mmCIF file of C-alpha atoms in Angstrom:
data_model
loop_
_atom_site.group_PDB
_atom_site.id
_atom_site.type_symbol
_atom_site.label_atom_id
_atom_site.label_comp_id
_atom_site.label_asym_id
_atom_site.label_seq_id
_atom_site.Cartn_x
_atom_site.Cartn_y
_atom_site.Cartn_z
ATOM 1 C CA UNK A 16 147.642 166.680 69.384
ATOM 2 C CA UNK A 17 147.005 163.342 67.598
ATOM 3 C CA UNK A 18 146.245 162.422 64.101
ATOM 4 C CA UNK A 19 144.309 159.249 63.589
ATOM 5 C CA UNK A 20 145.352 157.554 61.050
ATOM 6 C CA UNK A 21 143.482 155.427 58.736
ATOM 7 C CA UNK A 22 144.828 153.690 56.051
ATOM 8 C CA UNK A 23 141.910 153.078 52.589
ATOM 9 C CA UNK A 24 142.587 151.523 49.329
ATOM 10 C CA UNK A 25 139.473 149.639 48.288
ATOM 11 C CA UNK A 26 136.493 152.336 45.836
ATOM 12 C CA UNK A 27 134.063 151.473 49.693
ATOM 13 C CA UNK A 28 133.604 149.703 52.544
ATOM 14 C CA UNK A 29 132.535 146.611 53.335
ATOM 15 C CA UNK A 30 129.038 147.404 55.393
ATOM 16 C CA UNK A 31 130.976 146.217 58.953
ATOM 17 C CA UNK A 32 134.113 148.315 57.704
ATOM 18 C CA UNK A 33 131.700 150.875 57.831
ATOM 19 C CA UNK A 34 130.595 150.669 61.264
ATOM 20 C CA UNK A 35 133.630 150.423 62.839
ATOM 21 C CA UNK A 36 135.591 153.635 61.036
ATOM 22 C CA UNK A 37 131.448 155.250 61.692
ATOM 23 C CA UNK A 38 132.497 154.301 65.676
ATOM 24 C CA UNK A 39 136.302 155.788 65.209
ATOM 25 C CA UNK A 40 134.501 158.968 63.344
ATOM 26 C CA UNK A 41 132.151 159.079 66.579
ATOM 27 C CA UNK A 42 134.675 158.950 69.488
ATOM 28 C CA UNK A 43 137.977 161.038 67.435
ATOM 29 C CA UNK A 44 136.666 164.120 69.645
ATOM 30 C CA UNK A 45 139.214 166.925 69.027
ATOM 31 C CA UNK A 46 141.369 165.179 66.503
ATOM 32 C CA UNK A 47 141.445 165.706 63.136
ATOM 33 C CA UNK A 48 141.237 161.804 61.130
ATOM 34 C CA UNK A 49 143.239 161.805 57.912
ATOM 35 C CA UNK A 50 143.036 159.107 55.499
ATOM 36 C CA UNK A 51 146.152 157.122 53.911
ATOM 37 C CA UNK A 52 145.922 156.643 50.995
ATOM 38 C CA UNK A 53 147.070 154.868 47.185
ATOM 39 C CA UNK A 54 147.453 158.271 44.809
ATOM 40 C CA UNK A 55 145.572 156.257 42.014
ATOM 41 C CA UNK A 56 142.232 155.892 44.228
ATOM 42 C CA UNK A 57 139.229 157.487 43.551
ATOM 43 C CA UNK A 58 138.219 159.113 46.674
ATOM 44 C CA UNK A 59 133.890 160.061 45.510
ATOM 45 C CA UNK A 60 132.552 157.463 47.602
ATOM 46 C CA UNK A 61 135.197 158.918 51.271
ATOM 47 C CA UNK A 62 133.909 162.123 50.373
ATOM 48 C CA UNK A 63 130.314 161.401 49.698
ATOM 49 C CA UNK A 64 130.631 159.411 52.723
ATOM 50 C CA UNK A 65 132.286 161.004 55.840
ATOM 51 C CA UNK A 66 132.711 164.581 56.167
ATOM 52 C CA UNK A 67 135.139 166.860 58.427
ATOM 53 C CA UNK A 68 138.181 163.653 57.375
ATOM 54 C CA UNK A 69 141.315 164.657 55.648
ATOM 55 C CA UNK A 70 143.317 162.831 52.960
ATOM 56 C CA UNK A 71 146.688 161.688 52.609
ATOM 57 C CA UNK A 72 148.291 160.503 49.526
ATOM 58 C CA UNK A 73 150.880 157.917 49.380
ATOM 59 C CA UNK A 74 152.763 155.952 46.129
ATOM 60 C CA UNK A 75 150.466 152.792 44.732
ATOM 61 C CA UNK A 76 152.434 150.261 45.134
ATOM 62 C CA UNK A 77 152.537 150.733 49.293
ATOM 63 C CA UNK A 78 148.755 148.959 49.265
ATOM 64 C CA UNK A 79 149.414 146.345 47.111
ATOM 65 C CA UNK A 80 149.455 143.667 49.902
ATOM 66 C CA UNK A 81 149.803 143.535 53.676
ATOM 67 C CA UNK A 82 153.206 143.441 53.079
ATOM 68 C CA UNK A 83 154.140 146.029 50.936
ATOM 69 C CA UNK A 84 151.572 148.529 53.350
ATOM 70 C CA UNK A 85 154.491 147.154 56.515
ATOM 71 C CA UNK A 86 157.195 148.989 54.275
ATOM 72 C CA UNK A 87 155.023 152.040 53.790
ATOM 73 C CA UNK A 88 155.217 152.633 57.977
ATOM 74 C CA UNK A 89 158.522 151.495 58.155
ATOM 75 C CA UNK A 90 159.401 154.892 56.092
ATOM 76 C CA UNK A 91 160.678 157.618 58.021
ATOM 77 C CA UNK A 92 158.599 159.999 55.015
ATOM 78 C CA UNK A 93 155.383 158.447 56.049
ATOM 79 C CA UNK A 94 156.036 160.224 59.942
ATOM 80 C CA UNK A 95 157.376 162.624 58.197
ATOM 81 C CA UNK A 96 154.340 163.931 57.166
ATOM 82 C CA UNK A 97 152.554 164.150 60.244
ATOM 83 C CA UNK A 98 155.361 166.067 62.079
ATOM 84 C CA UNK A 99 153.219 169.039 62.747
ATOM 85 C CA UNK A 100 151.417 166.523 65.691
ATOM 86 C CA UNK A 101 152.765 165.091 68.849
ATOM 87 C CA UNK A 102 151.399 161.654 67.903
ATOM 88 C CA UNK A 103 149.525 159.444 65.171
ATOM 89 C CA UNK A 104 147.451 156.324 65.832
ATOM 90 C CA UNK A 105 147.111 153.884 63.232
ATOM 91 C CA UNK A 106 143.745 152.762 63.051
ATOM 92 C CA UNK A 107 143.589 149.892 60.571
ATOM 93 C CA UNK A 108 139.758 149.359 58.960
ATOM 94 C CA UNK A 109 139.624 146.224 61.342
ATOM 95 C CA UNK A 110 140.014 147.984 64.574
ATOM 96 C CA UNK A 111 138.091 151.028 66.205
ATOM 97 C CA UNK A 112 137.485 153.069 68.888
ATOM 98 C CA UNK A 113 135.081 153.657 71.687
ATOM 99 C CA UNK A 114 135.933 157.107 73.319
ATOM 100 C CA UNK A 115 138.614 160.213 72.583
ATOM 101 C CA UNK A 116 142.238 158.850 72.860
ATOM 102 C CA UNK A 117 143.423 162.514 74.296
ATOM 103 C CA UNK A 118 144.293 161.498 77.010
ATOM 104 C CA UNK A 119 146.426 158.762 76.509
ATOM 105 C CA UNK A 120 149.572 162.010 75.987
ATOM 106 C CA UNK A 121 149.407 161.722 79.692
ATOM 107 C CA UNK A 122 150.173 158.692 80.049
ATOM 108 C CA UNK A 123 154.001 159.531 78.149
ATOM 109 C CA UNK A 124 154.200 156.549 76.325
ATOM 110 C CA UNK A 125 156.257 156.501 73.020
ATOM 111 C CA UNK A 126 154.588 153.205 71.448
ATOM 112 C CA UNK A 127 151.247 151.606 72.703
ATOM 113 C CA UNK A 128 149.899 148.260 70.831
ATOM 114 C CA UNK A 129 148.263 146.616 72.428
ATOM 115 C CA UNK A 130 149.802 142.999 73.928
ATOM 116 C CA UNK A 131 150.739 139.719 72.122
ATOM 117 C CA UNK A 132 148.992 136.125 73.558
ATOM 118 C CA UNK A 133 151.232 134.869 73.089
ATOM 119 C CA UNK A 134 154.079 136.835 73.021
ATOM 120 C CA UNK A 135 156.412 136.664 70.261
ATOM 121 C CA UNK A 136 160.379 135.501 70.944
ATOM 122 C CA UNK A 137 162.850 137.249 68.878
ATOM 123 C CA UNK A 138 166.348 135.188 68.507
ATOM 124 C CA UNK A 139 169.324 137.235 66.801
ATOM 125 C CA UNK A 140 172.608 134.912 65.492
ATOM 126 C CA UNK A 141 174.435 136.971 63.132
ATOM 127 C CA UNK A 142 173.048 139.723 60.726
ATOM 128 C CA UNK A 143 169.810 137.630 61.252
ATOM 129 C CA UNK A 144 166.707 137.655 62.578
ATOM 130 C CA UNK A 145 164.414 134.620 64.305
ATOM 131 C CA UNK A 146 160.959 134.643 65.596
ATOM 132 C CA UNK A 147 159.947 132.204 67.446
ATOM 133 C CA UNK A 148 161.816 129.550 66.743
ATOM 134 C CA UNK A 149 162.482 126.617 68.992
ATOM 135 C CA UNK A 150 164.790 127.321 72.149
ATOM 136 C CA UNK A 151 167.168 124.938 71.260
ATOM 137 C CA UNK A 152 168.141 127.644 68.874
ATOM 138 C CA UNK A 153 171.274 129.143 69.719
ATOM 139 C CA UNK A 154 171.759 133.227 70.229
ATOM 140 C CA UNK A 155 170.495 136.075 72.076
ATOM 141 C CA UNK A 156 166.708 135.100 72.723
ATOM 142 C CA UNK A 157 163.785 138.388 73.703
ATOM 143 C CA UNK A 158 160.225 138.361 74.674
ATOM 144 C CA UNK A 159 158.389 140.927 72.908
ATOM 145 C CA UNK A 160 154.787 141.034 74.545
ATOM 146 C CA UNK A 161 153.036 144.163 73.914
ATOM 147 C CA UNK A 162 153.329 146.930 70.432
ATOM 148 C CA UNK A 163 150.397 145.779 68.061
ATOM 149 C CA UNK A 164 150.380 148.048 65.083
ATOM 150 C CA UNK A 165 146.408 147.728 63.868
ATOM 151 C CA UNK A 166 145.849 149.498 66.718
ATOM 152 C CA UNK A 167 148.577 151.348 67.889
ATOM 153 C CA UNK A 168 149.470 154.695 69.368
ATOM 154 C CA UNK A 169 152.737 156.544 67.870
ATOM 155 C CA UNK A 170 154.994 159.641 68.964
ATOM 156 C CA UNK A 171 155.713 160.485 66.363
ATOM 157 C CA UNK A 172 159.527 161.634 66.677
ATOM 158 C CA UNK A 173 160.142 158.877 68.522
ATOM 159 C CA UNK A 174 159.164 157.166 65.669
ATOM 160 C CA UNK A 175 161.133 158.678 62.944
ATOM 161 C CA UNK A 176 164.344 157.742 65.406
ATOM 162 C CA UNK A 177 163.986 154.580 65.634
ATOM 163 C CA UNK A 178 163.777 154.407 61.876
ATOM 164 C CA UNK A 179 166.439 156.289 61.639
ATOM 165 C CA UNK A 180 168.548 153.090 64.162
ATOM 166 C CA UNK A 181 167.010 150.680 62.211
ATOM 167 C CA UNK A 182 168.706 152.000 58.300
ATOM 168 C CA UNK A 183 172.102 151.046 60.205
ATOM 169 C CA UNK A 184 171.296 148.017 60.917
ATOM 170 C CA UNK A 185 172.457 145.132 59.069
ATOM 171 C CA UNK A 186 169.045 143.823 58.665
ATOM 172 C CA UNK A 187 167.739 146.929 58.161
ATOM 173 C CA UNK A 188 167.550 145.821 53.652
ATOM 174 C CA UNK A 189 165.291 142.544 54.747
ATOM 175 C CA UNK A 190 163.401 144.690 57.196
ATOM 176 C CA UNK A 191 162.832 147.447 54.659
ATOM 177 C CA UNK A 192 161.938 144.355 51.801
ATOM 178 C CA UNK A 193 158.129 143.859 50.527
ATOM 179 C CA UNK A 194 158.969 140.142 49.046
ATOM 180 C CA UNK A 195 159.865 137.381 51.663
ATOM 181 C CA UNK A 196 159.354 139.625 54.975
ATOM 182 C CA UNK A 197 160.080 137.535 58.190
ATOM 183 C CA UNK A 198 159.317 140.458 60.393
ATOM 184 C CA UNK A 199 156.138 143.374 60.404
ATOM 185 C CA UNK A 200 156.949 146.281 61.430
ATOM 186 C CA UNK A 201 154.491 146.638 64.020
ATOM 187 C CA UNK A 202 156.952 143.795 65.921
ATOM 188 C CA UNK A 203 159.933 145.403 64.254
ATOM 189 C CA UNK A 204 159.057 148.807 66.693
ATOM 190 C CA UNK A 205 158.613 146.884 69.343
ATOM 191 C CA UNK A 206 161.485 145.455 69.217
ATOM 192 C CA UNK A 207 164.556 148.016 68.235
ATOM 193 C CA UNK A 208 162.104 150.907 70.028
ATOM 194 C CA UNK A 209 162.203 148.296 73.537
ATOM 195 C CA UNK A 210 165.828 148.010 73.565
ATOM 196 C CA UNK A 211 166.734 150.976 72.135
ATOM 197 C CA UNK A 212 164.755 152.533 75.802
ATOM 198 C CA UNK A 213 161.451 154.138 74.523
ATOM 199 C CA UNK A 214 158.485 153.953 76.657
ATOM 200 C CA UNK A 215 156.357 151.092 75.926
ATOM 201 C CA UNK A 216 153.784 149.831 77.739
ATOM 202 C CA UNK A 217 153.726 146.423 80.280
ATOM 203 C CA UNK A 218 151.151 143.338 79.430
ATOM 204 C CA UNK A 219 149.202 144.989 82.114
ATOM 205 C CA UNK A 220 149.247 148.561 81.104
ATOM 206 C CA UNK A 221 148.569 147.342 77.440
ATOM 207 C CA UNK A 222 145.809 145.605 78.626
ATOM 208 C CA UNK A 223 143.592 148.809 79.872
ATOM 209 C CA UNK A 224 144.304 150.375 76.784
ATOM 210 C CA UNK A 225 144.165 148.664 73.392
ATOM 211 C CA UNK A 226 142.950 144.936 73.164
ATOM 212 C CA UNK A 227 143.173 142.441 70.429
ATOM 213 C CA UNK A 228 141.859 139.249 71.806
ATOM 214 C CA UNK A 229 140.214 138.161 75.504
ATOM 215 C CA UNK A 230 136.945 137.902 76.872
ATOM 216 C CA UNK A 231 134.882 140.703 78.250
ATOM 217 C CA UNK A 232 131.496 142.292 78.332
ATOM 218 C CA UNK A 233 130.221 145.490 77.555
ATOM 219 C CA UNK A 234 129.863 146.152 81.355
ATOM 220 C CA UNK A 235 134.081 145.122 82.082
ATOM 221 C CA UNK A 236 135.372 146.846 78.946
ATOM 222 C CA UNK A 237 134.609 150.304 80.591
ATOM 223 C CA UNK A 238 138.200 151.815 81.138
ATOM 224 C CA UNK A 239 139.012 150.322 77.475
ATOM 225 C CA UNK A 240 139.403 153.051 74.469
ATOM 226 C CA UNK A 241 140.319 150.702 71.024
ATOM 227 C CA UNK A 242 139.817 146.994 70.038
ATOM 228 C CA UNK A 243 141.686 145.499 66.982
ATOM 229 C CA UNK A 244 140.838 142.094 64.814
ATOM 230 C CA UNK A 245 138.058 140.617 67.017
ATOM 231 C CA UNK A 246 135.844 139.759 63.789
ATOM 232 C CA UNK A 247 138.952 137.133 64.195
ATOM 233 C CA UNK A 248 139.147 136.733 67.945
ATOM 234 C CA UNK A 249 135.483 137.610 69.268
ATOM 235 C CA UNK A 250 133.283 138.822 66.722
ATOM 236 C CA UNK A 251 129.899 138.601 68.692
ATOM 237 C CA UNK A 252 131.267 140.197 70.879
ATOM 238 C CA UNK A 253 132.532 143.099 68.231
ATOM 239 C CA UNK A 254 128.417 142.613 66.822
ATOM 240 C CA UNK A 255 127.388 143.645 70.530
ATOM 241 C CA UNK A 256 130.306 146.501 70.959
ATOM 242 C CA UNK A 257 128.595 148.229 67.425
ATOM 243 C CA UNK A 258 124.885 147.523 68.750
ATOM 244 C CA UNK A 259 125.699 149.558 71.309
ATOM 245 C CA UNK A 260 128.329 151.838 71.116
ATOM 246 C CA UNK A 261 127.364 153.563 67.150
#
């Protein structure tokens, strides 16, 4: 079973966030939905607005910024809290699903996230990593094409194993640090996960599951399971989807 995990950090949602989350709940199928939140967040609005949702709290400091949230999702404890599930689906408030994601388990991937267009280029020099540095920079370059974390399916045991490996890397303290973050958690999981041989979809496979950018019509997207950040890349399409699917 999949635990659908939606981060919340404000006393209430904006109208568009409410629509996205409502659509995801509508399409959650048999999978439980968890709101993860700062321990001191007042939940009255959410308990009145959404029925059947479960809640898990974490330290307030993890929700202060995007960088601090990245540190939360890089913590082994985060995944241990969902150890009873085979997978979690992280679905941020700028993402939504449009159909039951249960069949995705059968694909047996360790991590599924939307493709990045253009892809990222990783260069490692000693203890340091560089992202999208010029070609003349020395070092082995690795192209990372798939893994956007805003809407991502993650095998819980695989995430714990990847974190265990990352902790032994010289770069770990920089990776987990909130201040001066250079690499977001999804890029880290995608790099280390594929380096260690975990199963990730190809670009073409990812494009049949989750999408972040691109041009689609409602007819063409029948095979997709969800979208992330359409408000940035295709706001009119997002409005059309919410109007027709909610």
